[in-house]
Short mmCIF file of C-alpha atoms and ligand atoms in Angstrom, two decimals:
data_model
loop_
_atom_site.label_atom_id
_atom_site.label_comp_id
_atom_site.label_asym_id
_atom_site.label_seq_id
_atom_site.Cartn_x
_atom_site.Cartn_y
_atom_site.Cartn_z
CA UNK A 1 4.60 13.51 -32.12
CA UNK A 2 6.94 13.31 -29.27
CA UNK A 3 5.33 13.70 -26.45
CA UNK A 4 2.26 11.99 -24.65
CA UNK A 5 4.66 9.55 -22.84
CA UNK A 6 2.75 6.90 -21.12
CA UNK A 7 4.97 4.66 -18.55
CA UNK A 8 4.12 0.48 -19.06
CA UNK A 9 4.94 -1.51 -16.42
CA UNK A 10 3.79 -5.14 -16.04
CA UNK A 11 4.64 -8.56 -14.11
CA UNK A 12 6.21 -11.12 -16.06
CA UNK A 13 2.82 -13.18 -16.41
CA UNK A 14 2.07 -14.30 -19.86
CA UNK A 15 -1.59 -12.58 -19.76
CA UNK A 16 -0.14 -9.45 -18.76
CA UNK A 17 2.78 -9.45 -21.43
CA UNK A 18 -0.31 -9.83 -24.06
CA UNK A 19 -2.47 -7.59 -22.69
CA UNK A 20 0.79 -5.02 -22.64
CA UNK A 21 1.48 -5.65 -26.71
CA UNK A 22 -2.24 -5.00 -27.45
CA UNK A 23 -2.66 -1.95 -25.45
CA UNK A 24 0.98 -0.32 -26.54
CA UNK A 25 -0.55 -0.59 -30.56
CA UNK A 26 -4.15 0.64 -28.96
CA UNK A 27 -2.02 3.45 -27.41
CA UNK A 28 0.36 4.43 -30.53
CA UNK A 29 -2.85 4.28 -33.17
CA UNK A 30 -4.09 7.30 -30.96
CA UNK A 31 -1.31 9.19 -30.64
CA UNK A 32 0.31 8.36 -27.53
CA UNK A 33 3.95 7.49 -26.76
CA UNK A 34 3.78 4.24 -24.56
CA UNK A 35 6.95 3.51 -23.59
CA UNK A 36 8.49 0.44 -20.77
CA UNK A 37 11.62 2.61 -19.55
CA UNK A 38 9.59 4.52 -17.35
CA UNK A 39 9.87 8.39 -17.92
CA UNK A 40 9.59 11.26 -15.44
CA UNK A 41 8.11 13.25 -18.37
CA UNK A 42 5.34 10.87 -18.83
CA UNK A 43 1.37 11.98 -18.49
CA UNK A 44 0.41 8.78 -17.18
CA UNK A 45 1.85 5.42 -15.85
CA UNK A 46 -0.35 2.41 -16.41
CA UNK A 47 0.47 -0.83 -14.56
CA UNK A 48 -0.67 -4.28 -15.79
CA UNK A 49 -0.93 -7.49 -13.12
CA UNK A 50 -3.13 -7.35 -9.64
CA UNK A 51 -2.76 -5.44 -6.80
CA UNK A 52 0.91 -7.02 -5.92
CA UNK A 53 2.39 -5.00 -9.31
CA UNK A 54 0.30 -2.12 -8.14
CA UNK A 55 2.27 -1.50 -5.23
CA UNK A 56 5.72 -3.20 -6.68
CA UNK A 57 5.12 -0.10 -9.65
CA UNK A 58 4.61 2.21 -6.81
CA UNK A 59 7.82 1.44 -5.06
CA UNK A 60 9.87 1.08 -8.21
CA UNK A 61 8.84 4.53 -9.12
CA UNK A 62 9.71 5.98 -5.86
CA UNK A 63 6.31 7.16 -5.25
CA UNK A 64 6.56 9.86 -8.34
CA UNK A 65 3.29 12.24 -8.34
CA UNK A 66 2.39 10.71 -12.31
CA UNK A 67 -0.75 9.31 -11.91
CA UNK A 68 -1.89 5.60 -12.07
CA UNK A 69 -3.96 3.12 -13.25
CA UNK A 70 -4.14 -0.01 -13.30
CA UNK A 71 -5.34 -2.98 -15.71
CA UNK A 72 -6.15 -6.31 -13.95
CA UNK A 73 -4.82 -9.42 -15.22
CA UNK A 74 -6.03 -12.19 -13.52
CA UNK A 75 -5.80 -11.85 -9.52
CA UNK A 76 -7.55 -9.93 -7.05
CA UNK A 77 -6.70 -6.52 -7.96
CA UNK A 78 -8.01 -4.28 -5.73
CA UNK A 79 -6.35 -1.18 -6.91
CA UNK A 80 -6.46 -2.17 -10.75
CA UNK A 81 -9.42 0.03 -12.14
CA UNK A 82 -9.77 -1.65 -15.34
CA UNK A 83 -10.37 -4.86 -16.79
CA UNK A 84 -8.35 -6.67 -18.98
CA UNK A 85 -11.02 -6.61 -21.69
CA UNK A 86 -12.29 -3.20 -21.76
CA UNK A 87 -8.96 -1.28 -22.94
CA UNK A 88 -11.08 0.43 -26.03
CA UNK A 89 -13.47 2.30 -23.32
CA UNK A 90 -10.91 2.84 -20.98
CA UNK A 91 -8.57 4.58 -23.50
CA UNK A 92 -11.88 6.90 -24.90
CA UNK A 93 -12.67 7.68 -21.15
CA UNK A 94 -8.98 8.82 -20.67
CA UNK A 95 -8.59 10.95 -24.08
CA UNK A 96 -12.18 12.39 -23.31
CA UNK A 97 -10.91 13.15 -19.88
CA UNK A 98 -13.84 10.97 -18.00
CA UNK A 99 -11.75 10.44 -15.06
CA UNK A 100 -11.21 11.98 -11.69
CA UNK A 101 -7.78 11.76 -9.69
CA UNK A 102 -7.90 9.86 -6.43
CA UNK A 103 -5.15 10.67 -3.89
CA UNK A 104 -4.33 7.45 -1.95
CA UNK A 105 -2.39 8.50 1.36
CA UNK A 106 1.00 6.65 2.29
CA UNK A 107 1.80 5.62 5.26
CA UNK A 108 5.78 6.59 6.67
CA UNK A 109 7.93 5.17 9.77
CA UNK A 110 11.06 6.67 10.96
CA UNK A 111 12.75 3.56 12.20
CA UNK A 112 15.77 4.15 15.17
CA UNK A 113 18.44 2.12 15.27
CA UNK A 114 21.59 2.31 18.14
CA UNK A 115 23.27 4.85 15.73
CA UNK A 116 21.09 6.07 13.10
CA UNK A 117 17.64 6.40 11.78
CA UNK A 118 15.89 5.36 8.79
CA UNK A 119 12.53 6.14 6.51
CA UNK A 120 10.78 3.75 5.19
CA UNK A 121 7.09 4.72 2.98
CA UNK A 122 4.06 2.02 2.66
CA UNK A 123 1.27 2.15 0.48
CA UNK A 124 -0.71 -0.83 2.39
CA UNK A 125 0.88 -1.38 5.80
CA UNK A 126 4.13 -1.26 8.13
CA UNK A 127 3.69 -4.13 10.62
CA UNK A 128 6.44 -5.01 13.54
CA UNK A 129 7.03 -8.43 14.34
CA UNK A 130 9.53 -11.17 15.69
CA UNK A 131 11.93 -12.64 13.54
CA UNK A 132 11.91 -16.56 13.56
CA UNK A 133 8.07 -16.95 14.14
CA UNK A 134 8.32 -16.05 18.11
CA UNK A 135 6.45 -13.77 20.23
CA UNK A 136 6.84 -9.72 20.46
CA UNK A 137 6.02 -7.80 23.75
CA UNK A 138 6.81 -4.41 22.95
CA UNK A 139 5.16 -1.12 24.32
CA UNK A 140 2.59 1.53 22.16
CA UNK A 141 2.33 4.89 22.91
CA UNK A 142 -0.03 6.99 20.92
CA UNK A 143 1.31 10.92 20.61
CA UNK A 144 3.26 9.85 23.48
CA UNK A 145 0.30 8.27 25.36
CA UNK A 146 1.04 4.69 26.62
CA UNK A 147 -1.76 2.92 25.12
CA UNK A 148 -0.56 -0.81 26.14
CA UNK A 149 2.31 -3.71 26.58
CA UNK A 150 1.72 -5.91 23.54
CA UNK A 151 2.23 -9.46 23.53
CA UNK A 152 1.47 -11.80 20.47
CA UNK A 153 2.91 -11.93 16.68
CA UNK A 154 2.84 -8.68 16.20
CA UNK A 155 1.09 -5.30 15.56
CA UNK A 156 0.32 -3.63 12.11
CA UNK A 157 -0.50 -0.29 11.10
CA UNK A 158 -2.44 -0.05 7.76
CA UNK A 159 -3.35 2.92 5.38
CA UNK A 160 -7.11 3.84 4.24
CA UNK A 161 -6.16 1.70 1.28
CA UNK A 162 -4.69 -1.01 2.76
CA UNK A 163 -7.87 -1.92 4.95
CA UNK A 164 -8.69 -4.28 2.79
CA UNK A 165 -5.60 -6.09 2.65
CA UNK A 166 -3.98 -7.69 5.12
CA UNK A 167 -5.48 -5.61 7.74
CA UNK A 168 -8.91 -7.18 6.69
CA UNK A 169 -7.77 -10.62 6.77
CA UNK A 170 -7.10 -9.87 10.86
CA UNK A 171 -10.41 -8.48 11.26
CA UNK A 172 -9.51 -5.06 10.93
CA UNK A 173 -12.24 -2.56 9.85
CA UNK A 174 -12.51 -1.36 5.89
CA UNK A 175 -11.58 2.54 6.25
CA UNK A 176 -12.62 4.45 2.93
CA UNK A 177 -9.73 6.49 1.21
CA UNK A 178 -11.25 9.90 1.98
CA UNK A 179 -10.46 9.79 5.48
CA UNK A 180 -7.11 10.69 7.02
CA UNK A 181 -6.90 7.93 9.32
CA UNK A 182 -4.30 4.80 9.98
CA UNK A 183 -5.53 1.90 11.47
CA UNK A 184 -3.74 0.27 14.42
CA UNK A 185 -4.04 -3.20 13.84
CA UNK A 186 -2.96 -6.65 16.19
CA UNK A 187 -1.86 -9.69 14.91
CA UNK A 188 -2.54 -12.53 17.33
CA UNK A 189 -2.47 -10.22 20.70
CA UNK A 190 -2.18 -12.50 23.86
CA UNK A 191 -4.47 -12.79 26.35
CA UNK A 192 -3.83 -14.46 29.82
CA UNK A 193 -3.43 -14.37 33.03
CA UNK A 194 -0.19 -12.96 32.18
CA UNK A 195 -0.19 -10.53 29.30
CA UNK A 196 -3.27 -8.37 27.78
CA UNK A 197 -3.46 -6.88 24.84
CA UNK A 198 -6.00 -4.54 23.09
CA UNK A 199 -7.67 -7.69 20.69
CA UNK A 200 -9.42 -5.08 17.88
CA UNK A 201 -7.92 -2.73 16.00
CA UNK A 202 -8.02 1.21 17.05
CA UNK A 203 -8.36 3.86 13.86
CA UNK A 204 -6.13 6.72 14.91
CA UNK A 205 -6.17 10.58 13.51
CA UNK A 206 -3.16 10.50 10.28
CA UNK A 207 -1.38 13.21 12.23
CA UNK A 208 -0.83 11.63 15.68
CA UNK A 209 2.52 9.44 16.21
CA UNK A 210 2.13 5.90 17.12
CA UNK A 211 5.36 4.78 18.48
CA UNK A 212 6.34 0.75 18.91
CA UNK A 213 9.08 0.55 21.50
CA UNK A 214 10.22 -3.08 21.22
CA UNK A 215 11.43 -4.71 24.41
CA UNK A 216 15.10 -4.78 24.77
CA UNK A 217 15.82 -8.55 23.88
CA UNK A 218 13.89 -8.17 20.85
CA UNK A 219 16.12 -4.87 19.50
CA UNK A 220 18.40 -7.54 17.10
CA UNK A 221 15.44 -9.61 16.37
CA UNK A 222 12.49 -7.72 15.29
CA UNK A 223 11.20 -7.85 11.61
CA UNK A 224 9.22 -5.08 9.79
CA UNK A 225 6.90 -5.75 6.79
CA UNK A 226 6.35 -2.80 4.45
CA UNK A 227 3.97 -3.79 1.94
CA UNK A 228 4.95 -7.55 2.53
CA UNK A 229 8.77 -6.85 2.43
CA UNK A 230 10.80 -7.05 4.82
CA UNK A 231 12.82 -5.31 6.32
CA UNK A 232 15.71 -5.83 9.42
CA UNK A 233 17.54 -3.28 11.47
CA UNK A 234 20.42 -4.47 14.26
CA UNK A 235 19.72 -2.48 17.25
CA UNK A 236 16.36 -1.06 16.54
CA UNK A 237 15.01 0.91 19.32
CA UNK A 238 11.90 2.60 18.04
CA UNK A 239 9.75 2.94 15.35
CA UNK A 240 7.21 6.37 14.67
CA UNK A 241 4.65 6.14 12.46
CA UNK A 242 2.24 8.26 11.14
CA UNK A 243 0.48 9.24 8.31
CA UNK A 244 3.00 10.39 5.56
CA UNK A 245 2.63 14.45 3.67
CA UNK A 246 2.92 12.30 0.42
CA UNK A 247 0.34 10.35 -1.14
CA UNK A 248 0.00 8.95 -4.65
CA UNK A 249 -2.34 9.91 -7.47
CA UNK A 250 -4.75 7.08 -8.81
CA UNK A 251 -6.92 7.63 -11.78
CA UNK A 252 -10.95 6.32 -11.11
CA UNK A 253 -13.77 6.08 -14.18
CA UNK A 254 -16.70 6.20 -11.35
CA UNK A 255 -17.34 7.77 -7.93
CA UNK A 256 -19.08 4.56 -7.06
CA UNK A 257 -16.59 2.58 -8.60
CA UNK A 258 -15.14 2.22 -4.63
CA UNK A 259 -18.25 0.61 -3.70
CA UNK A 260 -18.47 -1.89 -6.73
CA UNK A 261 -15.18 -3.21 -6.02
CA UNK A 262 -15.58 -3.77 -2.75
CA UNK A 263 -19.16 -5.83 -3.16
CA UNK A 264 -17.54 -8.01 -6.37
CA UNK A 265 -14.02 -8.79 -4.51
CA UNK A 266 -15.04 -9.27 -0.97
CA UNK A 267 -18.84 -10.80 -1.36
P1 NAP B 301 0.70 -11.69 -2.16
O1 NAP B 301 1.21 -12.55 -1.07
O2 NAP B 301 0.86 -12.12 -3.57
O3 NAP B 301 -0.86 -11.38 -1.98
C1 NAP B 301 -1.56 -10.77 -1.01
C2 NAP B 301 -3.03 -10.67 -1.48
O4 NAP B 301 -3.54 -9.41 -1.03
C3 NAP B 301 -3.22 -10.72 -2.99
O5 NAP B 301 -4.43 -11.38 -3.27
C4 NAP B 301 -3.30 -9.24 -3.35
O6 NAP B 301 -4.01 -9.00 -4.55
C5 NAP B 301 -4.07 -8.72 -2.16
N1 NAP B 301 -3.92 -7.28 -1.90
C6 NAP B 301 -2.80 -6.51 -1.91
N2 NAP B 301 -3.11 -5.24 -1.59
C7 NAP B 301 -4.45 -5.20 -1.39
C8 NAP B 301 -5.36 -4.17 -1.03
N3 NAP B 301 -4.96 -2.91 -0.80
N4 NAP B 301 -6.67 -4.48 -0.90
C9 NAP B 301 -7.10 -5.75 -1.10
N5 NAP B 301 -6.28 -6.76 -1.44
C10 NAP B 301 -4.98 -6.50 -1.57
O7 NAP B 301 1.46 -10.28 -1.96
P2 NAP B 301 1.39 -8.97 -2.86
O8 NAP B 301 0.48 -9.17 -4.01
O9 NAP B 301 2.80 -8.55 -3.09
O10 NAP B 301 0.71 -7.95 -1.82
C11 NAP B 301 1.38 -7.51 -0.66
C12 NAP B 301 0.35 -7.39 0.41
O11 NAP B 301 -0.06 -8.68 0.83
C13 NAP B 301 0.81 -6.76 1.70
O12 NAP B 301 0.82 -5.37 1.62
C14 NAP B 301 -0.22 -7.30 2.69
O13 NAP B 301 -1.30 -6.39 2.85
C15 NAP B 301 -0.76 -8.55 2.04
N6 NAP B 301 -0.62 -9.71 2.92
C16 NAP B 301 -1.75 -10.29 3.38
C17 NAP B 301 -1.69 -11.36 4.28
C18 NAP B 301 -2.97 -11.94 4.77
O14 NAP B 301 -4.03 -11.50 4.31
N7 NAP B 301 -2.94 -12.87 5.69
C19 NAP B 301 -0.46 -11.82 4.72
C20 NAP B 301 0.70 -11.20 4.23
C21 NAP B 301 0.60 -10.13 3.33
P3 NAP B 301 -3.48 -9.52 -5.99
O15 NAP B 301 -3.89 -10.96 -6.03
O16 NAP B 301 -4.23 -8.70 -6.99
O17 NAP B 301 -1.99 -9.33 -6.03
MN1 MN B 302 -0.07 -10.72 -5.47
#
């Protein structure tokens, strides 16, 4: 049979490389068509490492509308649905159709630079900092509110999804994936007798604009993180962010299954 493509892709580990051979042979003895060059005709795409190849797959793949899942192999893996040692239920649970289709929002910046302007897509976080370790002031405006003059590392906006990554780790709130929200989040804000900044984050409606406005000595020096890579622009002026009309598709086995991950990773 020729169809029932399913995309592979893995990390290089050496648990994820076996784990990869086993479940292609699972895959092929019931009828499906695993392949590694990933295909645009494929049904599914099935990623194999933690939560960095999660997002690396996303990327790679341009953000195509195939949905996802995920085996864990070894690290965190917050967005990896399955275990590494339950491939024989998770493959009856997909043939038998016991799954539901999670849309995880994306979150987009249209960066301005002197002469041009660029868009770049997250599935975790954008975040705006200094190059070289030093301070930011920039300014915030919300829908073209001024919210505040920023001083500190840096300021980070994070999707539903990506609350519990990095955004966590600076005390930002866990937002569940239903809601249409971003999350405005500050790394190291100042406060002294000469600068104040906001010190918690502020959760923000998906469709409003948050716009960074770096100050002007900062416009060759700023660095933005999408996803944890980053990213430099000469010149840049302005970045808008907001909550992007694309999202990705993520298979899940339980309604609950949200919950569950979040008590055995975080507790
Ligand atoms: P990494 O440096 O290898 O790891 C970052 C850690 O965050 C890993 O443990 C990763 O899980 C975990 N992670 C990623 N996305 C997550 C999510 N949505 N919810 C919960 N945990 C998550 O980098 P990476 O694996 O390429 O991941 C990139 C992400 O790292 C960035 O998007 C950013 O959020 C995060 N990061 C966090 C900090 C921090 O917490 N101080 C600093 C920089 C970047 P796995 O172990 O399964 O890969
Ligand atoms: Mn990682």
């Amino acid at each position: 049979m020729k169809e029932k493509y399913i995309n592979i892709l893995m990390n290089s580990n050496f648990e994820s490389k076996k784990t990869s051979k086993e479940l292609m042979k699972k895959l092929s003895d019931r009828g499906y068509n695993p392949t590694t060059t990933f295909s645009e005709n494929a049904e599914l795409t099935i990623c194999i490492g933690g939560d960095g190849t999660f997002i690396r797959s996303i990327h790679k793949s341009n953000f195509s509308q195939i949905p996802m899942v995920g085996i864990n192999t070894g690290h965190l893996g917050f967005y990896q649905e399955i275990s590494s040692d339950k491939i024989d239920e998770f493959i009856d649970d997909y043939s038998n159709g016991n799954y539901t289709i999670e849309e995880l929002k994306l979150i987009g910046a249209e960066v301005f630079t002197k002469n041009r302007s660029h868009i770049l897509t997250g599935l975790n976080e954008i975040a705006l900092k200094a190059k070289n370790s030093k301070i930011i002031h920039m300014n915030i405006y919300i829908n073209r509110n001024h919210l505040e003059k920023f001083s500190g590392d840096g300021v980070l906006v994070a999707t539903p999804s990506g609350s519990t990554a990095y955004n966590f780790s600076l005390r930002g709130a866990l937002v569940h994936h239903s809601l249409e929200v971003m999350q405005l989040t500050p790394i190291a804000p100042i406060n002294s007798a000469a600068y104040r900044s906001l010190s918690s984050s502020i959760v923000i409606p998906g469709n409003y604009i948050i716009s960074l406005i770096p100050e002007k000595r900062y416009i060759n020096s700023s660095l933005l993180l999408v996803d944890g890579e980053e990213f430099f622009f000469s010149g840049l002026k302005k970045i808008n962010l907001k909550l992007s009309n694309k999202s990705i598709k993520k298979l899940i086995f339980s309604q609950d299954s949200y919950w569950n991950n979040l008590k055995s990773k975080f507790l």
